Coordinates of C-alpha atoms in Angstrom, one line a residue:
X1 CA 221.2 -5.4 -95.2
X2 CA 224.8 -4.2 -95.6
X3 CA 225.1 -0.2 -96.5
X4 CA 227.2 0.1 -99.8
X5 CA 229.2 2.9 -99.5
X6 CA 232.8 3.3 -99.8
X7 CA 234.9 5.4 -97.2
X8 CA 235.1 8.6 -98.8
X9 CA 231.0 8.4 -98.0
X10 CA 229.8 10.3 -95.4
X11 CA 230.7 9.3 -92.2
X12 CA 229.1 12.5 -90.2
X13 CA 226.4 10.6 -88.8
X14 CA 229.2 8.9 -86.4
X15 CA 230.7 12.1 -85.4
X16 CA 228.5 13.5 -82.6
X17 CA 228.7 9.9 -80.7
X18 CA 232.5 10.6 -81.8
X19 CA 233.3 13.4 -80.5
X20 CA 231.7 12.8 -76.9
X21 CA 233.4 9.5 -77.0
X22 CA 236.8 11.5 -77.2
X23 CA 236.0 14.5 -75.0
X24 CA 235.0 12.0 -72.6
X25 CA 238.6 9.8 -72.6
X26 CA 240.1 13.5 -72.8
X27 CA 238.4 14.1 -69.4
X28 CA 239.9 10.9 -68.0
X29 CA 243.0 10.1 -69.3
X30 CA 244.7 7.2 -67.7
X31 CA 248.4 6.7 -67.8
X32 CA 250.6 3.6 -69.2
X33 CA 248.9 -0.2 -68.3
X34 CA 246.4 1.8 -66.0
X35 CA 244.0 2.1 -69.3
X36 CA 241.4 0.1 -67.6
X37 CA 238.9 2.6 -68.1
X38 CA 239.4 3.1 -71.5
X39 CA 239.7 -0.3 -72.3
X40 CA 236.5 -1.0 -71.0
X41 CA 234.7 1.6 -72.9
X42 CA 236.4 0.3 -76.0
X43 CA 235.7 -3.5 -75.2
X44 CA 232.1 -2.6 -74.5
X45 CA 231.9 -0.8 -77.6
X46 CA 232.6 -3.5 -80.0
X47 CA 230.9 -6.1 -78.3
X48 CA 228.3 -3.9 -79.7
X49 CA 229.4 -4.2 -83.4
X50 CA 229.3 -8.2 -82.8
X51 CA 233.1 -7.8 -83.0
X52 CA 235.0 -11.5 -81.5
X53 CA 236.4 -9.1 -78.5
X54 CA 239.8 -9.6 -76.4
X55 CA 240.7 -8.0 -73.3
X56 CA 243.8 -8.6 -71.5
X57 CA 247.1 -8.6 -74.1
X58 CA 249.4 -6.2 -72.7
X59 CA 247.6 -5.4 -69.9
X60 CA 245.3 -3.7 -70.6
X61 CA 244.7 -3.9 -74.2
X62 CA 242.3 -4.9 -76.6
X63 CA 241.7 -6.6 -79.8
X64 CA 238.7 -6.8 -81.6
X65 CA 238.3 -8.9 -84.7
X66 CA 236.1 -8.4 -87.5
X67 CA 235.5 -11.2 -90.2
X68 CA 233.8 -11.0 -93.9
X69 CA 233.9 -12.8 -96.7
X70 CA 235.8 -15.7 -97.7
X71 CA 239.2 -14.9 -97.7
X72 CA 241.9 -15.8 -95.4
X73 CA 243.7 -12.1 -95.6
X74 CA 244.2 -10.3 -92.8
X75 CA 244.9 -6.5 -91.6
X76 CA 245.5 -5.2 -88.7
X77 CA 244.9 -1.8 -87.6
X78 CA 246.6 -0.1 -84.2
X79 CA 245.4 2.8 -82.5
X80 CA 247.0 3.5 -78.8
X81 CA 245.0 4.8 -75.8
X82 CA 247.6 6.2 -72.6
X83 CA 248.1 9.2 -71.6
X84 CA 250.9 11.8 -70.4
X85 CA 252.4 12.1 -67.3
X86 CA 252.0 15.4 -67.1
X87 CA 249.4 18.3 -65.9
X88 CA 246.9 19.5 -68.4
X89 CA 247.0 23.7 -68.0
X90 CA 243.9 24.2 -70.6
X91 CA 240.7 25.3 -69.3
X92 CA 238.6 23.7 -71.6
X93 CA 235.3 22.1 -70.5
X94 CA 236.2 18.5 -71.0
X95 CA 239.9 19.2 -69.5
X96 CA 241.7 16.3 -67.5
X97 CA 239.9 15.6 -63.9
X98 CA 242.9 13.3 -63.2
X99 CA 245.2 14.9 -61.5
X100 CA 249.1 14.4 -63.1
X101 CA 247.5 13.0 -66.4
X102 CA 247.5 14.7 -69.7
X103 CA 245.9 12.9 -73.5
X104 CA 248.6 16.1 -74.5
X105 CA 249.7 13.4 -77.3
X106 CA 246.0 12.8 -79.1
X107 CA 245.6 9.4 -77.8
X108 CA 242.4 10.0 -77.2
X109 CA 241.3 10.8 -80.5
X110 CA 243.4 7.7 -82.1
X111 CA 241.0 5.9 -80.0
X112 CA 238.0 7.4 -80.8
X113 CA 239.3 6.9 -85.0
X114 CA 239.8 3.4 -84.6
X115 CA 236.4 2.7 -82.8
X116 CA 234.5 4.8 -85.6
X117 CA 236.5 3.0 -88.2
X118 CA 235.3 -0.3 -86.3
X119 CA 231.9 1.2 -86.5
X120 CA 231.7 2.2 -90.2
X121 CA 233.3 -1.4 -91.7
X122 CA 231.0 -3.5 -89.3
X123 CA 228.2 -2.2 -91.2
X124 CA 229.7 -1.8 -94.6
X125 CA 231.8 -4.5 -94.7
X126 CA 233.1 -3.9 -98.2
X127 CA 236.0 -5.9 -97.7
X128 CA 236.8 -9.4 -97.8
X129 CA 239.0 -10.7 -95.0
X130 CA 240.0 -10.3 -91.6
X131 CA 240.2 -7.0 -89.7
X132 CA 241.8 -6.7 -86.3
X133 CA 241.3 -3.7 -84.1
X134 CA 244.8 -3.4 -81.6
X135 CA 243.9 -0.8 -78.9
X136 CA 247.0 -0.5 -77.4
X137 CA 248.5 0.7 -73.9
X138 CA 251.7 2.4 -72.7
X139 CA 252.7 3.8 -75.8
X140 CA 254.3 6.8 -73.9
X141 CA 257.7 5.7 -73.0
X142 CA 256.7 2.2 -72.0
X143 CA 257.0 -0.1 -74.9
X144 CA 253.1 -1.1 -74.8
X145 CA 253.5 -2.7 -78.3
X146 CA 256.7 -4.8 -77.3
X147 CA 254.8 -5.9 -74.8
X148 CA 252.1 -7.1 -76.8
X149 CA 254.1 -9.0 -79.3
X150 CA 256.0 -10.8 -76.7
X151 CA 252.6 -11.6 -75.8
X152 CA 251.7 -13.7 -79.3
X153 CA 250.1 -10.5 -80.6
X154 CA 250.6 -11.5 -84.4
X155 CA 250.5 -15.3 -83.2
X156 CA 246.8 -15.2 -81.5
X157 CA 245.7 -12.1 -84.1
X158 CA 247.6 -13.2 -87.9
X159 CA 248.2 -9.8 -89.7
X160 CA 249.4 -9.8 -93.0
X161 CA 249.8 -5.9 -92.9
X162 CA 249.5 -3.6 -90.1
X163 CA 248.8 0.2 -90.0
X164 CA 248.8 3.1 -87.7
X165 CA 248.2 6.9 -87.8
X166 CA 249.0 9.8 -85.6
X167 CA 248.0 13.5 -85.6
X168 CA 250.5 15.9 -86.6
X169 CA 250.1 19.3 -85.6
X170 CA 252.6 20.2 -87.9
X171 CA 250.1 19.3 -91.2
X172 CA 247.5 21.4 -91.8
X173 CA 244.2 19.9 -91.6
X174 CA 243.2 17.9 -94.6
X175 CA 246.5 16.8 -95.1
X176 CA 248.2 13.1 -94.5
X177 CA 252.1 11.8 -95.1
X178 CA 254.4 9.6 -94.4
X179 CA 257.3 8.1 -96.7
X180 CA 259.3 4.8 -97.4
X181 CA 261.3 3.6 -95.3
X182 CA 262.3 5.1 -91.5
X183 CA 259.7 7.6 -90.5
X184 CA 260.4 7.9 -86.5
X185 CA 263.4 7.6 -84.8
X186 CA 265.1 5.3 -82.6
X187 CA 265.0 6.3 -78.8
X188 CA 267.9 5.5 -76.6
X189 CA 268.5 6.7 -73.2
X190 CA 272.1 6.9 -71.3
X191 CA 272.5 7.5 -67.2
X192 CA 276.1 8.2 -66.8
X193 CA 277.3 8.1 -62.8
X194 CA 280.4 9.4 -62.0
X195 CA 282.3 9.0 -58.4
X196 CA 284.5 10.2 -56.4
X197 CA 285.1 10.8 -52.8
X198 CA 283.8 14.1 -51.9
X199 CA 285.7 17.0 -49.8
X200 CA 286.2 20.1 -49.1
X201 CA 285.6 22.9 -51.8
X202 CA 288.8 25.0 -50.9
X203 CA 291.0 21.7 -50.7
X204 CA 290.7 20.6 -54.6
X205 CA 293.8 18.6 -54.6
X206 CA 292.5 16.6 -52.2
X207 CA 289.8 14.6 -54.1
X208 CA 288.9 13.8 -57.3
X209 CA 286.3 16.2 -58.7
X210 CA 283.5 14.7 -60.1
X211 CA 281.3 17.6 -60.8
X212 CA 284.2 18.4 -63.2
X213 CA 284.2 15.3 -64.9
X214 CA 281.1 15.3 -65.4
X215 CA 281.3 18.9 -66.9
X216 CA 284.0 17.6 -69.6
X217 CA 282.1 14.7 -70.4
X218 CA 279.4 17.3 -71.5
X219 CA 280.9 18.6 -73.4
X220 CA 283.0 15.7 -75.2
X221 CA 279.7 14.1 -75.7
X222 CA 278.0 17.3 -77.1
X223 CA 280.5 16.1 -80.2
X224 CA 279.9 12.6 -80.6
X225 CA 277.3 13.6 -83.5
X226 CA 279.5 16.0 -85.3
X227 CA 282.3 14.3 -85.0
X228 CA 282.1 10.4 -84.9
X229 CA 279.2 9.9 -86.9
X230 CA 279.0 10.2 -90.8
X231 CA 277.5 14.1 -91.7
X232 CA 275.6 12.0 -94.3
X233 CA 273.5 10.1 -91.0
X234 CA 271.3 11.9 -89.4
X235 CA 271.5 11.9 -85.3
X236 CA 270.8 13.7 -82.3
X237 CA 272.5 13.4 -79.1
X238 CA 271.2 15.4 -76.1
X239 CA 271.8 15.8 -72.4
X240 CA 269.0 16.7 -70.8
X241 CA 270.0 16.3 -67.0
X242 CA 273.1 17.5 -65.0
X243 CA 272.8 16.7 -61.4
X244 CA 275.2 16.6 -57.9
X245 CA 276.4 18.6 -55.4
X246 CA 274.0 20.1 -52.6
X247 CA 276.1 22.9 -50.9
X248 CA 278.0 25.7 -51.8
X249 CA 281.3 24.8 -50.1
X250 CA 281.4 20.9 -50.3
X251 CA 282.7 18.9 -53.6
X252 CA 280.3 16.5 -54.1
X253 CA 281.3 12.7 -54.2
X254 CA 278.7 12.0 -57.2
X255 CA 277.4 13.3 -60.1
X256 CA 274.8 12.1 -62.6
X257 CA 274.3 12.7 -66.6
X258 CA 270.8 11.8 -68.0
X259 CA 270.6 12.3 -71.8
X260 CA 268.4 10.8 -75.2
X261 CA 269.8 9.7 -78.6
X262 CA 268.0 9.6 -81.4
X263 CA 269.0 7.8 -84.6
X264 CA 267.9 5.7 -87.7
X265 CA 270.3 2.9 -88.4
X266 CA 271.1 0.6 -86.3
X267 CA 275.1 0.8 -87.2
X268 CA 274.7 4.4 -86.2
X269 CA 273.4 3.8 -83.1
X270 CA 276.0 1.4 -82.2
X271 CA 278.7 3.6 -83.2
X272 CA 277.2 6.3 -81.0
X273 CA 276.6 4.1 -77.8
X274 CA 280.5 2.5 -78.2
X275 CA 281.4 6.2 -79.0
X276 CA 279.6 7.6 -75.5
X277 CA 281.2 4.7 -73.3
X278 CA 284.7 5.7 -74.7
X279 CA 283.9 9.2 -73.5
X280 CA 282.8 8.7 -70.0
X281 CA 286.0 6.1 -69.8
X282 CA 288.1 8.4 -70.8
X283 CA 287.5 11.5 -68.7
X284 CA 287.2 9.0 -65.4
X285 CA 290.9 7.4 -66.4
X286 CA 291.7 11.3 -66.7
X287 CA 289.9 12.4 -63.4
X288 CA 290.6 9.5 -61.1
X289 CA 287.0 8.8 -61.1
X290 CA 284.9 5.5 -61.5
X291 CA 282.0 5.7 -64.1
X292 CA 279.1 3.5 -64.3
X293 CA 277.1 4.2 -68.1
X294 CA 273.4 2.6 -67.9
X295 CA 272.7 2.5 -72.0
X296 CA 268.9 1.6 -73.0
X297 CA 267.8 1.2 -76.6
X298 CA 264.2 1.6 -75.5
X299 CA 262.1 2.1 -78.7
X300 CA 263.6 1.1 -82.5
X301 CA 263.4 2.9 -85.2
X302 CA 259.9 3.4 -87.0
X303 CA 260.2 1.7 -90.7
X304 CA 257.6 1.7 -93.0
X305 CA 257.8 -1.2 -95.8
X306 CA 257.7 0.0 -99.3
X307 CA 254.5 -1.4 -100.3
X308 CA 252.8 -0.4 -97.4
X309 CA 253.7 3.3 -97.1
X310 CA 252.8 3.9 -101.0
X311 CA 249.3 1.9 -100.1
X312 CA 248.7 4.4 -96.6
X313 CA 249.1 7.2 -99.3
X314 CA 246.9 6.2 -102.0
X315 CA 244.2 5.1 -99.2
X316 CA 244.7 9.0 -97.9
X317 CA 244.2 10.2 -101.7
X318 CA 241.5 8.1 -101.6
X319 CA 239.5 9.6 -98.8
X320 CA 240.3 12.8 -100.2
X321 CA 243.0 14.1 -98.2
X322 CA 246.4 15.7 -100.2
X323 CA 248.5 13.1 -99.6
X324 CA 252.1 13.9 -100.0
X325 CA 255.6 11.6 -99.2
X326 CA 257.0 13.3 -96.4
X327 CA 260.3 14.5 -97.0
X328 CA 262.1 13.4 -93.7
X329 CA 261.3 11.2 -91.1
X330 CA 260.8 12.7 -87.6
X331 CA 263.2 12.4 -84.7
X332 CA 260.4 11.5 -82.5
X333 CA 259.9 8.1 -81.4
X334 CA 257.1 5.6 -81.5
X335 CA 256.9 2.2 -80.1
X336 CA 254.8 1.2 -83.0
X337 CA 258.0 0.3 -84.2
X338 CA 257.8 -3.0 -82.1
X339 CA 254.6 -3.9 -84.6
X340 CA 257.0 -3.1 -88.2
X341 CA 259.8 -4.9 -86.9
X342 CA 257.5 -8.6 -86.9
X343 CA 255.2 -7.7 -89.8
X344 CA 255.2 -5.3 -93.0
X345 CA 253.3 -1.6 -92.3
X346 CA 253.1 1.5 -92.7
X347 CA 253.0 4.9 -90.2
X348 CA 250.7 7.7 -91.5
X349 CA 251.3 11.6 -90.4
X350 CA 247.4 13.0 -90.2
X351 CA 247.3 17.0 -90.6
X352 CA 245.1 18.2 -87.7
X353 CA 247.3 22.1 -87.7
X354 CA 246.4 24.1 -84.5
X355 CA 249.1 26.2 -82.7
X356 CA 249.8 23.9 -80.2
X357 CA 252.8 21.3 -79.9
X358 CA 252.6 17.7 -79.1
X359 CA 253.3 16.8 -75.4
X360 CA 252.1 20.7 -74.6
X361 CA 250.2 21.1 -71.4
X362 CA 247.7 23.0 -73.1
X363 CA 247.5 20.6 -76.2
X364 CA 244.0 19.4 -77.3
X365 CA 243.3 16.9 -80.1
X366 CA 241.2 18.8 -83.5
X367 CA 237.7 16.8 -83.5
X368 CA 237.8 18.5 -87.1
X369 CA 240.5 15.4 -87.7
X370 CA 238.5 12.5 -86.3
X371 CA 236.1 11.9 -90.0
X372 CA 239.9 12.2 -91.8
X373 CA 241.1 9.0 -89.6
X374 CA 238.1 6.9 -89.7
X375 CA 238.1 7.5 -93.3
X376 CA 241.4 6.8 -93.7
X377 CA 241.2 3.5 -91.8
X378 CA 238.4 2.7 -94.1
X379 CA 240.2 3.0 -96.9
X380 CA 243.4 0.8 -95.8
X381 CA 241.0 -2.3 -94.7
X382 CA 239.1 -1.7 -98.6
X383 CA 242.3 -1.5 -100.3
X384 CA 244.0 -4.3 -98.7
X385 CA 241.3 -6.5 -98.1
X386 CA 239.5 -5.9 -101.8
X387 CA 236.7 -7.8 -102.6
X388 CA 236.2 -9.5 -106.0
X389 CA 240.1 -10.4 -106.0

């Protein structure tokens, strides 16, 4: 016989199993399309529910559908389960016992949401539809979700909707946002090369010096933002690597800019990329140099659909969380972005506060946050899948 309550019921009797559940993938956090692990817990866990269970898109990620009722609808709900490339410094009892691998991004307990979520509508089911679970890899950098829609994601799963969450440390528990429109940034990523021949150090006028082209292009890109794009857009251009030379006395023959754009319209982000190439052209036709610029629009921007954000709200109300329209989008990047650009969604902003950063080697996610999700989750499926309609 099918419990009736609603998701704003008490879901504490799933939070012990819960909370091991994520301590435990916090122990053993795998990095992008290495989730097998995890996706084997997850699998195993709703064949359990009687969930139809597939393994294998992406990867190494999972779908599990959930069926009730009579209607054709469909909703699909995302949760992603990689980790960070990076050493976990915290020394808390269920800290990371794989070496170089960090859930510093609260992976782990978007994983953990989604399976309680799974967990609370199989025995529910007060909805009337077609749920599907998307545990996804390589969210971190590696375009898991891309990956999964090239691979007939929305073809093999139909989703009429789709929704995500992520914590934000920046929200004080018990709060939720997110907003119309773009929420995350774009992510681009430039490698500029710049040659020369080399020489001696006290014989300048001998070679071309591409250490100081590479200085000037710094600093000509440092002013792409403020001076090529509209003040009314909002952008970020950053260079975040500087690299050649290896002795005090020798001109190197190479040098190598690394750097990250961020940006919400796509015209923006063309204008900065044509913008950037004119640069690094420039100063080599200047310098005498050759320049080679490797330009990768890696993740799009994250844009929630009307309809869809307003609905991610009122489910949050719903659940009792203050749920607010954020005022700005973040310039973060998400590759859920991938999922919006085929089908209409939303991307929530879950308070879980704390005085730790994302991507901070000491970050942990707040188990006080994991009821808020599954709730939350709840509510979406109830309120776009409603029965009687």
């Amino acid at each position: 016989m099918l419990e009736e309550q609603t998701p704003a019921a008490a879901v504490d009797d799933l939070m012990p199993d819960l909370v091991a559940l994520r301590r435990d993938l916090h122990a053993y956090p795998e990095l992008a399309f290495q989730e097998r692990r995890t996706a084997g817990i997850v699998a195993a866990a709703l064949r359990l529910l009687g969930l139809e269970v597939h393994e294998g898109l992406g990867g190494t990620g999972v779908v599990g559908t959930l069926r009730h009722g009579t209607s054709g609808c469909s909703v699909g709900l995302r949760a992603d389960m990689d980790a960070l490339p990076m050493a976990e410094q915290s020394r808390l009892g269920h800290a990371s016992r794989n070496a170089g691998a960090h859930h510093g991004c609260g992976h782990d307990g978007h994983t953990a949401m989604l399976l309680g979520a799974a967990r609370h509508l199989a025995r529910t089911r007060q909805f009337d539809g077609t749920v599907h679970f998307i545990f996804q890899p390589a969210e971190e950098g590696q375009g898991g979700a891309r990956v999964m829609v090239e691979q007939g994601l929305f073809e093999r799963f139909p989703c009429d909707a789709v929704y995500a969450l992520h914590n934000w440390p920046d929200l004080p528990l018990g709060q939720a946002q997110t907003r119309p429109g773009p929420i995350m940034a774009a992510a681009d990523r430039f490698d500029i090369t710049l040659r020369g021949r080399g020489g001696h150090a006290a014989q300048p006028h001998h070679t071309p010096d591409a250490l100081l082209a590479a200085s000037q292009l710094v600093v000509q890109l440092n002013t792409i933002v403020s001076r090529r794009i509209d003040p009314a857009d909002s952008a970020v251009l950053s260079v975040t690597k500087l690299e050649g030379g290896q002795s005090h006395n020798v001109l190197p023959a190479e040098a190598r800019i690394t750097g990250t754009v961020r940006s919400f319209d796509a015209a923006v982000q063309d204008r900065i990329e044509a913008a950037l190439r004119d640069a690094a052209a420039g100063v080599a036709l200047g310098q005498g140099i050759e320049v080679d610029v490797a330009y990768t629009r890696y993740y799009p921007s994250t844009i929630n659909t009307p309809a869809e954000a307003a609905l991610a709200l009122a489910a949050a109300a719903d659940v009792g969380l203050r749920a607010t329209e954020a005022p700005r989008p973040a310039f973060t990047s998400e590759d859920f972005a991938f999922m919006l650009r085929e089908r209409p969604g939303a991307y929530l902003w879950l308070g879980q506060g704390g005085d730790r950063p994302l991507h901070h080697p000491c970050y942990d996610f707040n188990d006080e946050a994991l009821p808020h999700g599954v709730r939350w989750f709840c509510a979406v499926v109830e309120r776009v899948l409603r029965t009687g309609e």
